[in-house]
mmCIF file of C-alpha atoms in Angstrom:
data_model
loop_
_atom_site.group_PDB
_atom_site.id
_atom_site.type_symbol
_atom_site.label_atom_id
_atom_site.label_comp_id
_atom_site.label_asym_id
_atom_site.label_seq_id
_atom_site.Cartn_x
_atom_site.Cartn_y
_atom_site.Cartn_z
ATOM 1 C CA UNK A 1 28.275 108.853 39.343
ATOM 2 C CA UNK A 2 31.065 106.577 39.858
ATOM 3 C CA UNK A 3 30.468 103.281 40.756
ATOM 4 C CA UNK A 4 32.855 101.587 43.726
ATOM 5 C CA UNK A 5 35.453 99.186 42.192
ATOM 6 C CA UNK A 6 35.975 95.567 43.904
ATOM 7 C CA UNK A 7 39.005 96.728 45.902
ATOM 8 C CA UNK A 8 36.984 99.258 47.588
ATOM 9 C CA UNK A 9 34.483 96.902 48.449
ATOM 10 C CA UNK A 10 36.657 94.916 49.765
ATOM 11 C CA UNK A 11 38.336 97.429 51.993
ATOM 12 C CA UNK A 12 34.910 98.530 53.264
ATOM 13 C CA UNK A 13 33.722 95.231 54.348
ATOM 14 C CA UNK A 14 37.081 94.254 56.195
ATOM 15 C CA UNK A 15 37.054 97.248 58.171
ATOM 16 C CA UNK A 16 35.273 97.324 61.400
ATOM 17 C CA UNK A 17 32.391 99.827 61.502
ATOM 18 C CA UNK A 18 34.261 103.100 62.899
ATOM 19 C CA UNK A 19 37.711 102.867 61.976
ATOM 20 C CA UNK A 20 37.698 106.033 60.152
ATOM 21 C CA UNK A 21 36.894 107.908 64.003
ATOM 22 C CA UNK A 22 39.663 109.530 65.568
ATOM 23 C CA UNK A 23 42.105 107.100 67.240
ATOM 24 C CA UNK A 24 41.812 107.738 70.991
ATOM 25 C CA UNK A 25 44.174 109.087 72.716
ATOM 26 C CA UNK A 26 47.169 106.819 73.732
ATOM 27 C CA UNK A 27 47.749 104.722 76.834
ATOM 28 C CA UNK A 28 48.894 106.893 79.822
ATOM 29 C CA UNK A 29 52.713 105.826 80.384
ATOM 30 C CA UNK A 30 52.935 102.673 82.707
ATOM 31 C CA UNK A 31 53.974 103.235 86.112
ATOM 32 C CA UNK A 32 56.890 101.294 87.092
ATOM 33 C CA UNK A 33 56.331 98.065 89.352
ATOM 34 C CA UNK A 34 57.605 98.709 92.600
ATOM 35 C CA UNK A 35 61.169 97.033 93.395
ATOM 36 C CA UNK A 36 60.699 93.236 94.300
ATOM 37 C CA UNK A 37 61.849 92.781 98.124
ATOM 38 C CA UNK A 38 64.429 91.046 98.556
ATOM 39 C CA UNK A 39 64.143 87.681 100.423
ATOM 40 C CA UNK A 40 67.944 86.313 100.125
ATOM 41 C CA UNK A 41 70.759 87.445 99.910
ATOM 42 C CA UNK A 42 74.210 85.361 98.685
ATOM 43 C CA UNK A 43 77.536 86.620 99.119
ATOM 44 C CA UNK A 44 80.704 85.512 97.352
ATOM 45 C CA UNK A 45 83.874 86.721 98.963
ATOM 46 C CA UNK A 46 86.235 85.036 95.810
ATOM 47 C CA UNK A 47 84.292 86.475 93.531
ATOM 48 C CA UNK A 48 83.841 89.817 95.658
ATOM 49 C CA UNK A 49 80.042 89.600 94.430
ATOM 50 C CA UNK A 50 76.392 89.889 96.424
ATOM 51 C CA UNK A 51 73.414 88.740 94.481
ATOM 52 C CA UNK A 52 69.941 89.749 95.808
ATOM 53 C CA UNK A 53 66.864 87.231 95.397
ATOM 54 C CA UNK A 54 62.966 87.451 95.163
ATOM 55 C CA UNK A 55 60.940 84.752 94.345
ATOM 56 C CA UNK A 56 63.684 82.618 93.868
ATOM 57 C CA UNK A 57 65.166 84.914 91.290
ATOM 58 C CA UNK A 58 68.331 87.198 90.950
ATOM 59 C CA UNK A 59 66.890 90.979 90.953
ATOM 60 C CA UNK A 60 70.074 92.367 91.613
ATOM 61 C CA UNK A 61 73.991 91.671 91.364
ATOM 62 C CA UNK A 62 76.421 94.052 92.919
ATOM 63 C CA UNK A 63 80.113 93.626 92.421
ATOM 64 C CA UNK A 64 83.353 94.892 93.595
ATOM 65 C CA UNK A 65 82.715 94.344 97.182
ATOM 66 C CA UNK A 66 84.912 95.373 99.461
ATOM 67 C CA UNK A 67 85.854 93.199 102.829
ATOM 68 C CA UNK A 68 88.092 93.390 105.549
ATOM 69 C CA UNK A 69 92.033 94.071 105.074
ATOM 70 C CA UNK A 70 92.250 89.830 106.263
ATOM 71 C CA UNK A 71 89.622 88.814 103.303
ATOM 72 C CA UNK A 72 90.701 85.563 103.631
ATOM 73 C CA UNK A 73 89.486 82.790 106.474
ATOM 74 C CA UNK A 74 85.916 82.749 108.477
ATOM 75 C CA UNK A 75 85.648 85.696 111.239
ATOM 76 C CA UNK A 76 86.895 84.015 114.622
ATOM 77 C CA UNK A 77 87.863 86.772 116.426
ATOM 78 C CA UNK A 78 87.414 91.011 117.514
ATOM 79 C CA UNK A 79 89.824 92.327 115.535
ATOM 80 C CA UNK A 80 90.875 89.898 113.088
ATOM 81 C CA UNK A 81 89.435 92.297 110.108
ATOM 82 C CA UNK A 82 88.292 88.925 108.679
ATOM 83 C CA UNK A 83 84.297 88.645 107.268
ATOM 84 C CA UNK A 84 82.474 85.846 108.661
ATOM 85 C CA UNK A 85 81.407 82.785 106.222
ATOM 86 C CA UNK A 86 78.351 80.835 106.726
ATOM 87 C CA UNK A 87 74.293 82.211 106.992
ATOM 88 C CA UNK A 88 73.506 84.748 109.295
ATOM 89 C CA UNK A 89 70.081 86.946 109.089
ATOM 90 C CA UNK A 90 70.231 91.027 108.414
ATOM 91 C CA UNK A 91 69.102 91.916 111.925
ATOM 92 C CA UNK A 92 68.731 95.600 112.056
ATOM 93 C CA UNK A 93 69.407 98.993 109.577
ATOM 94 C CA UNK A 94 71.227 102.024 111.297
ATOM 95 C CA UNK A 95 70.177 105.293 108.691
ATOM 96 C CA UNK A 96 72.937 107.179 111.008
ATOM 97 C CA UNK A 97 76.042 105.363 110.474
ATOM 98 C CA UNK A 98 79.581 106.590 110.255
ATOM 99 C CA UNK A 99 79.199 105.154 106.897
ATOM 100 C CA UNK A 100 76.173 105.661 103.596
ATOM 101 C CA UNK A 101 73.752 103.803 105.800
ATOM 102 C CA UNK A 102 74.379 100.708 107.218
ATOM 103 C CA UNK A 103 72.430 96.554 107.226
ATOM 104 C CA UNK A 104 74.023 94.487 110.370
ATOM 105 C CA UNK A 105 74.672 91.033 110.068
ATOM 106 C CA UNK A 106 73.582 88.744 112.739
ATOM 107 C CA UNK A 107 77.543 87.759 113.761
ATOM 108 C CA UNK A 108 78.601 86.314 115.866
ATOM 109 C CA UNK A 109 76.041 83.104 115.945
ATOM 110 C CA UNK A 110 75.995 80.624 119.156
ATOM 111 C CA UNK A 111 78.427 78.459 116.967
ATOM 112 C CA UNK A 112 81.094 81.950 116.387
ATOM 113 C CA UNK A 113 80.436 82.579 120.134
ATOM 114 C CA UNK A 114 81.666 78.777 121.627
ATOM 115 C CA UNK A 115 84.267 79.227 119.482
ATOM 116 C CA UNK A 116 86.033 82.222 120.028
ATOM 117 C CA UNK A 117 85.186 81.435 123.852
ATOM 118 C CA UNK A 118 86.886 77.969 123.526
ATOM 119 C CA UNK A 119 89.828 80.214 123.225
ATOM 120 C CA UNK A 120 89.307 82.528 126.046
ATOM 121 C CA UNK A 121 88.570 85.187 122.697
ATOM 122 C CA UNK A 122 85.934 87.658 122.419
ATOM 123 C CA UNK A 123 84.120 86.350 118.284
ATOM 124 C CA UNK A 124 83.582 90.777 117.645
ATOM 125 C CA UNK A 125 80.628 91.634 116.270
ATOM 126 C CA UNK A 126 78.830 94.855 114.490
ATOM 127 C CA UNK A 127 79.498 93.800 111.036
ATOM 128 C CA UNK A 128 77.617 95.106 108.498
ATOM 129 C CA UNK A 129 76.969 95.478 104.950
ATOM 130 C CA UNK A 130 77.419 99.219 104.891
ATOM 131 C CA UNK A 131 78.579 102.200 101.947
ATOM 132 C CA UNK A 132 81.366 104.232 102.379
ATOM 133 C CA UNK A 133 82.531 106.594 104.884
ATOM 134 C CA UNK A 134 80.371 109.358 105.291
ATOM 135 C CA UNK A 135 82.137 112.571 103.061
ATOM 136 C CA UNK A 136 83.087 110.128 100.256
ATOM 137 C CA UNK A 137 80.692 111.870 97.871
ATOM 138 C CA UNK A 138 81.295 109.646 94.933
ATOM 139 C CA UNK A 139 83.101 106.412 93.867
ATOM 140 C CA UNK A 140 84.594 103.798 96.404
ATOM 141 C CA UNK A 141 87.900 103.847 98.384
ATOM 142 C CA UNK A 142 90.560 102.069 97.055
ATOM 143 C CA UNK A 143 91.321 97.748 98.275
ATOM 144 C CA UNK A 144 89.944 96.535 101.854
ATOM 145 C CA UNK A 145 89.168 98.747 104.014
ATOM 146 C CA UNK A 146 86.803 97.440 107.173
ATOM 147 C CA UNK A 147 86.877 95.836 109.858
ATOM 148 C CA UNK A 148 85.326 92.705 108.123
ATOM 149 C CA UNK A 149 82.430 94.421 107.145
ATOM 150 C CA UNK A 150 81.023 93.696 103.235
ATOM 151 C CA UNK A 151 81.392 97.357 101.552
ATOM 152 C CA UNK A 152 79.466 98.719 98.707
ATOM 153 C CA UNK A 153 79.504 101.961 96.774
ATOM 154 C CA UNK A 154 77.101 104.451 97.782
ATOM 155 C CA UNK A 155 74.225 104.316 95.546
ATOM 156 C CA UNK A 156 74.236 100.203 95.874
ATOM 157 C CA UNK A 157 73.609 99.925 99.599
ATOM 158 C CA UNK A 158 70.856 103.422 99.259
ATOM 159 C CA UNK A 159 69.297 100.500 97.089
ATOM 160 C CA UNK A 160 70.000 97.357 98.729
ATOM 161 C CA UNK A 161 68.791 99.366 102.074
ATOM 162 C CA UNK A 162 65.230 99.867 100.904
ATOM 163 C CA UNK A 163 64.770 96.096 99.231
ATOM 164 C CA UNK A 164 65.809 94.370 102.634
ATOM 165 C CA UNK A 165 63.777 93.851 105.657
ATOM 166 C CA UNK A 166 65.198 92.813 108.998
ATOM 167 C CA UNK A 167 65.327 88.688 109.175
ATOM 168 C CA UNK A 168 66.217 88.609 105.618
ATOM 169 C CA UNK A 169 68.926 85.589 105.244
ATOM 170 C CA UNK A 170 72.297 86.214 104.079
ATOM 171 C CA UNK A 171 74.634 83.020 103.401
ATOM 172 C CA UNK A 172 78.469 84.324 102.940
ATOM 173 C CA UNK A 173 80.499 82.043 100.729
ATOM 174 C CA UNK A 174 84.285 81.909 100.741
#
């Protein structure tokens, strides 16, 4: 009989007592986390940009945003196809818009209000962050298009849309 050399000795007491079983079976596959919600949102008209926040964190960028054909200036006035600048709140969801679903923005505020009446103007309203037109299957339609609405491509605001609650706060930079 053959006697058990040092190495093999060795090996034997390193290894824990039932490492030659059968390995058990692996790990089921880990579920992913459920999408943060989103608690801010920051638009940035220059840099035609929305960033989404959670905890203080960026969870989601979207570019190429598309605004109103007057990109240019604060939102004074109905029909001035300008986007409003400053913080508003997301304020309701319409699933049945003319366009791939729909977030409005709180415009006009008390402050857009006195203004545009200071004129003897109506300020507008219904703007929204919104998709495109309903029958644009794919891609986005080409420069500035609303009314001074914030426009993403399809599968963005089918995202955004189910990370934002109602009351979420949305700043809009220049």
């Amino acid at each position: 009989m053959r006697r058990p050399g040092a190495f093999s000795l060795l090996l034997a007491a390193l290894l824990p007592v039932g490492a030659c079983a059968p390995a058990p079976p692996p790990a089921p596959p880990l579920v992913p986390a459920a999408a943060p919600m989103v608690e801010y949102l920051l638009v940035d008209k220059s840099e035609r940009t929305l960033w989404a926040y959670s905890r203080g964190k960026i969870v989601r960028t979207y570019t190429g945003l598309q605004f109103g054909d007057a990109m240019f200036g604060h939102k004074q006035f109905e029909g001035d196809e300008r986007t409003p600048e400053g913080r508003y709140v997301i304020d309701t969801r319409n699933p049945d818009s003319r366009y791939h679903l729909s977030l409005r923005i709180s415009y006009p505020n008390p402050q857009d209000r006195a203004y545009a009446a200071s004129r003897g103007r109506d300020p507008g309203g219904d703007i929204f962050l919104h998709g495109q037109p309903n029958g644009i299957a794919s891609g986005r339609m080409q420069g500035d298009w609303t009314d001074g609405c914030i426009a993403l491509a399809n599968p963005e605001i089918a995202e955004l849309y189910e990370l934002v609650e109602d009351g979420t706060v949305i700043d809009i930079r220049p």
